[in-house]
Coordinates of C-alpha atoms in Angstrom, one line a residue:
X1 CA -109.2 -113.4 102.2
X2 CA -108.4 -110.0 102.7
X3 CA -106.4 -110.2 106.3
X4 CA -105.1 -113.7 105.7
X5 CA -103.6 -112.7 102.5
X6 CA -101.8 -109.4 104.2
X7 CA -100.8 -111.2 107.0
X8 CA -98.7 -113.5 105.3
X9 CA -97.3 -110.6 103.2
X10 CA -97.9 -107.1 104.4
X11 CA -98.7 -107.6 108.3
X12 CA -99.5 -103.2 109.0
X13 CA -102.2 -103.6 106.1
X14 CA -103.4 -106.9 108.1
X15 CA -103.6 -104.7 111.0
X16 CA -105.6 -101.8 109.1
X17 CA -108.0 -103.9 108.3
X18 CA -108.9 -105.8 110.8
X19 CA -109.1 -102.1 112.6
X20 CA -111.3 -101.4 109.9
X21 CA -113.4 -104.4 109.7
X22 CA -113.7 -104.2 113.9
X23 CA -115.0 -100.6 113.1
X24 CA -117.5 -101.8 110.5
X25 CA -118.8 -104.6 112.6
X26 CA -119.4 -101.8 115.1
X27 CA -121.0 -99.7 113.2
X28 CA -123.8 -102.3 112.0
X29 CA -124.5 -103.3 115.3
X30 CA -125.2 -100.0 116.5
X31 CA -127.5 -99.6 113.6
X32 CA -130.0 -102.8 114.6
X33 CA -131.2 -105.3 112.3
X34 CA -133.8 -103.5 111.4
X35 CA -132.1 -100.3 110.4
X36 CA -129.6 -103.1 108.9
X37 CA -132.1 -104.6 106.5
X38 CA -133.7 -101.5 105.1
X39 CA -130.3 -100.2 104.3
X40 CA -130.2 -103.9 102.0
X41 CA -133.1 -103.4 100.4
X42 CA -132.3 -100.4 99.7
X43 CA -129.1 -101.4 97.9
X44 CA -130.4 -104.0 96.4
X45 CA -132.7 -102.2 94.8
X46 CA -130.7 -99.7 93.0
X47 CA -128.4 -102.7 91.6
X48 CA -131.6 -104.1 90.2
X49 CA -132.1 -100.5 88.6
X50 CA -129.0 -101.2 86.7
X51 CA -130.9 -104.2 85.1
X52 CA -131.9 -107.9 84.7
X53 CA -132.8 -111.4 83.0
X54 CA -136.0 -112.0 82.0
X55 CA -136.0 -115.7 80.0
X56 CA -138.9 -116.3 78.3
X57 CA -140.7 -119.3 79.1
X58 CA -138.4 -120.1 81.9
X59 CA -139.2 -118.0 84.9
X60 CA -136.7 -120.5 86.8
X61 CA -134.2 -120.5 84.7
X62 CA -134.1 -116.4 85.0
X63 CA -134.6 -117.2 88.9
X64 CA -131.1 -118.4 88.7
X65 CA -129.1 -115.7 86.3
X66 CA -130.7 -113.1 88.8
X67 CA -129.6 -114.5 91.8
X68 CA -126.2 -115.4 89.8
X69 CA -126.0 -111.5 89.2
X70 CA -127.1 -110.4 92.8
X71 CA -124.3 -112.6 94.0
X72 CA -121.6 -110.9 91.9
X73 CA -123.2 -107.5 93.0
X74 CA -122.8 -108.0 96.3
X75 CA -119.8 -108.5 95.7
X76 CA -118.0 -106.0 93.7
X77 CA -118.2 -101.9 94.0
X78 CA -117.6 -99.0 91.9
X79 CA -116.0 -97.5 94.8
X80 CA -113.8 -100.2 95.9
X81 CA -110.7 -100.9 93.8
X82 CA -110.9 -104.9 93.7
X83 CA -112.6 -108.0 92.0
X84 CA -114.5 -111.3 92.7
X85 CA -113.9 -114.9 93.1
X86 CA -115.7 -116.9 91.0
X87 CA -119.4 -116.7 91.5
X88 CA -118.7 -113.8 94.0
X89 CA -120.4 -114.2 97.2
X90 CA -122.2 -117.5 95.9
X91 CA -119.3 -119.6 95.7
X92 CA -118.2 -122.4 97.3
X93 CA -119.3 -124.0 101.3
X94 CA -119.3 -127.2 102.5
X95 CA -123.0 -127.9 101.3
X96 CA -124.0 -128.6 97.6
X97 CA -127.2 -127.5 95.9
X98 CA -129.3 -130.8 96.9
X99 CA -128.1 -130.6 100.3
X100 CA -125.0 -133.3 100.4
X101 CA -122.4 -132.7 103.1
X102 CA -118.7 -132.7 101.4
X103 CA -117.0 -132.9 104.2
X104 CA -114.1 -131.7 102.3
X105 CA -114.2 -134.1 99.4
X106 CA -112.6 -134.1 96.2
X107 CA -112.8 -129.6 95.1
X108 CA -114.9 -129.0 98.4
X109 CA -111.6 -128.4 101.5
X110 CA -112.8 -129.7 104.5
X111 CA -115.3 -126.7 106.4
X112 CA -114.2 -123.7 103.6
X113 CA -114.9 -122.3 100.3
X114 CA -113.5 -124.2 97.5
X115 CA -112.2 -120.6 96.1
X116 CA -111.3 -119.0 99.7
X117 CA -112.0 -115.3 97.9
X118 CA -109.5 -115.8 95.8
X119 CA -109.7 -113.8 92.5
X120 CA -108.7 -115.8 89.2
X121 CA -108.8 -115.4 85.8
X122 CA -112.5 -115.7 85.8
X123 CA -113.0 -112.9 86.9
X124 CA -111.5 -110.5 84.1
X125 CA -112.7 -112.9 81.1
X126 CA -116.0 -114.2 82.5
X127 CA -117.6 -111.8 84.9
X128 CA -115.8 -108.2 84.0
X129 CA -117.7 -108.5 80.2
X130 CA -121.3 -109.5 82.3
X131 CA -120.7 -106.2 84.4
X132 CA -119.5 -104.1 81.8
X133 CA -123.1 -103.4 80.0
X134 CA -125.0 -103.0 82.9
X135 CA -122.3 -101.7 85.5
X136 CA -119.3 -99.9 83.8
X137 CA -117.8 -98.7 86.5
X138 CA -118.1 -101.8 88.5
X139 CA -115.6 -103.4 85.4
X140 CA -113.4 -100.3 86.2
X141 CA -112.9 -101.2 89.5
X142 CA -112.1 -104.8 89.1
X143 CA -109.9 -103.7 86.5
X144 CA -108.0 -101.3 88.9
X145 CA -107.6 -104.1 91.2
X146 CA -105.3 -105.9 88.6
X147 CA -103.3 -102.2 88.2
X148 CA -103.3 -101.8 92.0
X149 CA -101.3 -105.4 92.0
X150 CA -98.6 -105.1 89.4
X151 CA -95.9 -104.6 91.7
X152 CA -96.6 -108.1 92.9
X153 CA -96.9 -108.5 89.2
X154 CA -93.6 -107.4 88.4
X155 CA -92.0 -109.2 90.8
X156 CA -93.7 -112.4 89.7
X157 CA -92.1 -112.0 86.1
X158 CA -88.8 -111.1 87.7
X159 CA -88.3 -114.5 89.9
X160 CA -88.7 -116.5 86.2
X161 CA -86.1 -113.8 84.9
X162 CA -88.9 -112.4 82.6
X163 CA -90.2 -108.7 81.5
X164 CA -93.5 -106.9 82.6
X165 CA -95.8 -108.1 84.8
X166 CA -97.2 -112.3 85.5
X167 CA -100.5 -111.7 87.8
X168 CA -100.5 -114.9 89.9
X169 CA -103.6 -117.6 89.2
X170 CA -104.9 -116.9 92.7
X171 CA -104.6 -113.6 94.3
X172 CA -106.3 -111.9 96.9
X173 CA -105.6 -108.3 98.9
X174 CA -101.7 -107.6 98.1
X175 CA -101.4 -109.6 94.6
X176 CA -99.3 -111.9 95.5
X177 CA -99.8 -116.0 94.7
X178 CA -102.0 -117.2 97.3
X179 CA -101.2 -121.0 96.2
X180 CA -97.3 -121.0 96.1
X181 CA -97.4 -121.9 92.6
X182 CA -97.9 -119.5 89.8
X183 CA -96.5 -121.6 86.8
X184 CA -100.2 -122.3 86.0
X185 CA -103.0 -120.3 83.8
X186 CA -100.6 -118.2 82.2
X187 CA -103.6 -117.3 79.9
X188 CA -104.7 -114.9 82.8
X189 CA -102.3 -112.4 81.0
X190 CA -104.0 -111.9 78.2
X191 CA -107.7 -112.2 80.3
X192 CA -106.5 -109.1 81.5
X193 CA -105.1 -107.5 78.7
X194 CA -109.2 -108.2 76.7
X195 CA -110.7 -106.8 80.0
X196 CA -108.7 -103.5 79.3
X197 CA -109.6 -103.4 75.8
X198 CA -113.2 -104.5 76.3
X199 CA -113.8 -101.8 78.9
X200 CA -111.7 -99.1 76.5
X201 CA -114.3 -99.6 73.8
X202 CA -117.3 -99.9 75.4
X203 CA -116.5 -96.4 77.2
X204 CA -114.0 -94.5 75.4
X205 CA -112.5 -93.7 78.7
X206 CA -108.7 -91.8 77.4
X207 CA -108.1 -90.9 81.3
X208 CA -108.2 -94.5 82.1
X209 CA -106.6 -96.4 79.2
X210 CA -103.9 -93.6 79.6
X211 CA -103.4 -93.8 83.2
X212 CA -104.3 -97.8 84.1
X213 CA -105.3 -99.4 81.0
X214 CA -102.0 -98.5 78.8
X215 CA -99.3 -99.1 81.9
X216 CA -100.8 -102.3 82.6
X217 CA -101.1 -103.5 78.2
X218 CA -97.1 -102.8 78.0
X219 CA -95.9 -104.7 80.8
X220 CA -98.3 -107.8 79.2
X221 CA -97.1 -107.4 76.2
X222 CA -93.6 -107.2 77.7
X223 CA -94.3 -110.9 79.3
X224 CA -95.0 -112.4 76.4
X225 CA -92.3 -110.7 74.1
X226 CA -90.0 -112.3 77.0
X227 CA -91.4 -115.6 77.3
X228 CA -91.1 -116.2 73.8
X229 CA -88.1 -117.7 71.5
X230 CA -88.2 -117.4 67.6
X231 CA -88.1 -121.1 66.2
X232 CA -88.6 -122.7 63.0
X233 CA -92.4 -123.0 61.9
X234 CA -94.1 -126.3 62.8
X235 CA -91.6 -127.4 65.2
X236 CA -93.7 -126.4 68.1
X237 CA -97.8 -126.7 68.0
X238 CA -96.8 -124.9 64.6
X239 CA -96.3 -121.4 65.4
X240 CA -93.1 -119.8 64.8
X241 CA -92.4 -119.4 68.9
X242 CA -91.0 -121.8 71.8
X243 CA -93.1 -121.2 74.9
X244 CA -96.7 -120.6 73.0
X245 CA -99.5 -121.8 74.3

């Protein structure tokens, strides 16, 4: 999702990263398997020092959160500035739990991942609050993807001659839409704008809400304020705004 999504918009970041995923290939091979595995492990196990599920009375069911959260683990970084498809790693394939092959049926395209990488609103109002607890910093990071986008952002807004910023409903590397079509979950907005808040009060972070999380609050709060038309009450889903929602 990365290169495919600068290709199409930014082809010398394309280029940097396939240089830099050719360099990281390289360097695991030159490690071994062996040396490959332990180095897992290894990381695996200090995500599981950050916690985990333990259901009582269903050891399967807790079989399943766990996994759920090693997916999203594997995933995500504090150290990389970017966020997750739904499920993370876990997502999508051409096979289904019971072993069925879609061959591309209805929500499964043919041979790929029904999400591609893409990141969506999920991600900021579903699993940004599961990291936040355990992971802060991992919550930071996928937050600082959204701030790392907002020129892509801005010039979403701009093209429907609105204010502030419209993230698109699918993004990936550079921000911008990855379907074409952005006139859909315009709720994202305000996804984002809760992740910023949530993370603010669960760390109490001033360098980040003053240097990422304020910047990015004004320009939603810009959207909206331009998106919306003062009307009498009742005469639309009975709020006093056109365009609500």
């Amino acid at each position: 999702a990365f290169v495919s999504d600068a290709a199409a918009s930014e082809p010398e970041t394309a280029s940097a990263l396939v240089k830099l995923a050719s360099e990281s290939l390289s360097a695991a091979v030159a490690l071994g398997p062996d040396a490959l595995l332990a180095e897992h492990t290894a990381a695996v196990a200090r995500g599981a020092e950050h916690g985990a599920f333990s259901i009582v009375g269903d050891p399967s069911l807790a079989q399943v959160v766990n996994s759920t959260l090693y997916s999203l683990r594997a995933s995500l970084s504090p150290e990389v500035d970017w966020s997750t498809s739904p499920g993370g790693l876990s997502t999508g394939g051409r096979w289904t739990a019971d072993g069925r092959d879609t061959k591309g049926g209805p929500g499964y395209p043919e041979g790929g991942s029904s999400y591609y990488g893409h990141v969506f609103w999920d991600a900021d109002v579903w699993m940004l609050p599961a990291m936040l607890p355990m992971v802060p910093n991992i919550s930071r990071a996928m937050i600082r993807y959204r701030f790392n986008t907002m020129a892509a952002a801005v010039a979403n807004a701009a093209s429907e001659e609105r204010n502030g910023t419209k993230w698109a409903w699918e993004s990936a590397f550079s921000g911008v839409s990855a379907t074409g079509s952005d006139n859909q979950e315009i709720h994202l907005q305000a996804g984002i704008g809760m992740a910023v808040r949530l993370y603010f009060r669960a760390t109490n972070d001033l360098t980040f809400l003053e240097t990422t999380g304020w910047p990015m609050l004004e320009n939603i709060v810009a959207f909206f304020e331009s998106r919306a038309t003062p009307v009498a009450v009742g005469t639309d889903r009975h709020f006093p705004l056109s365009q609500s929602f």
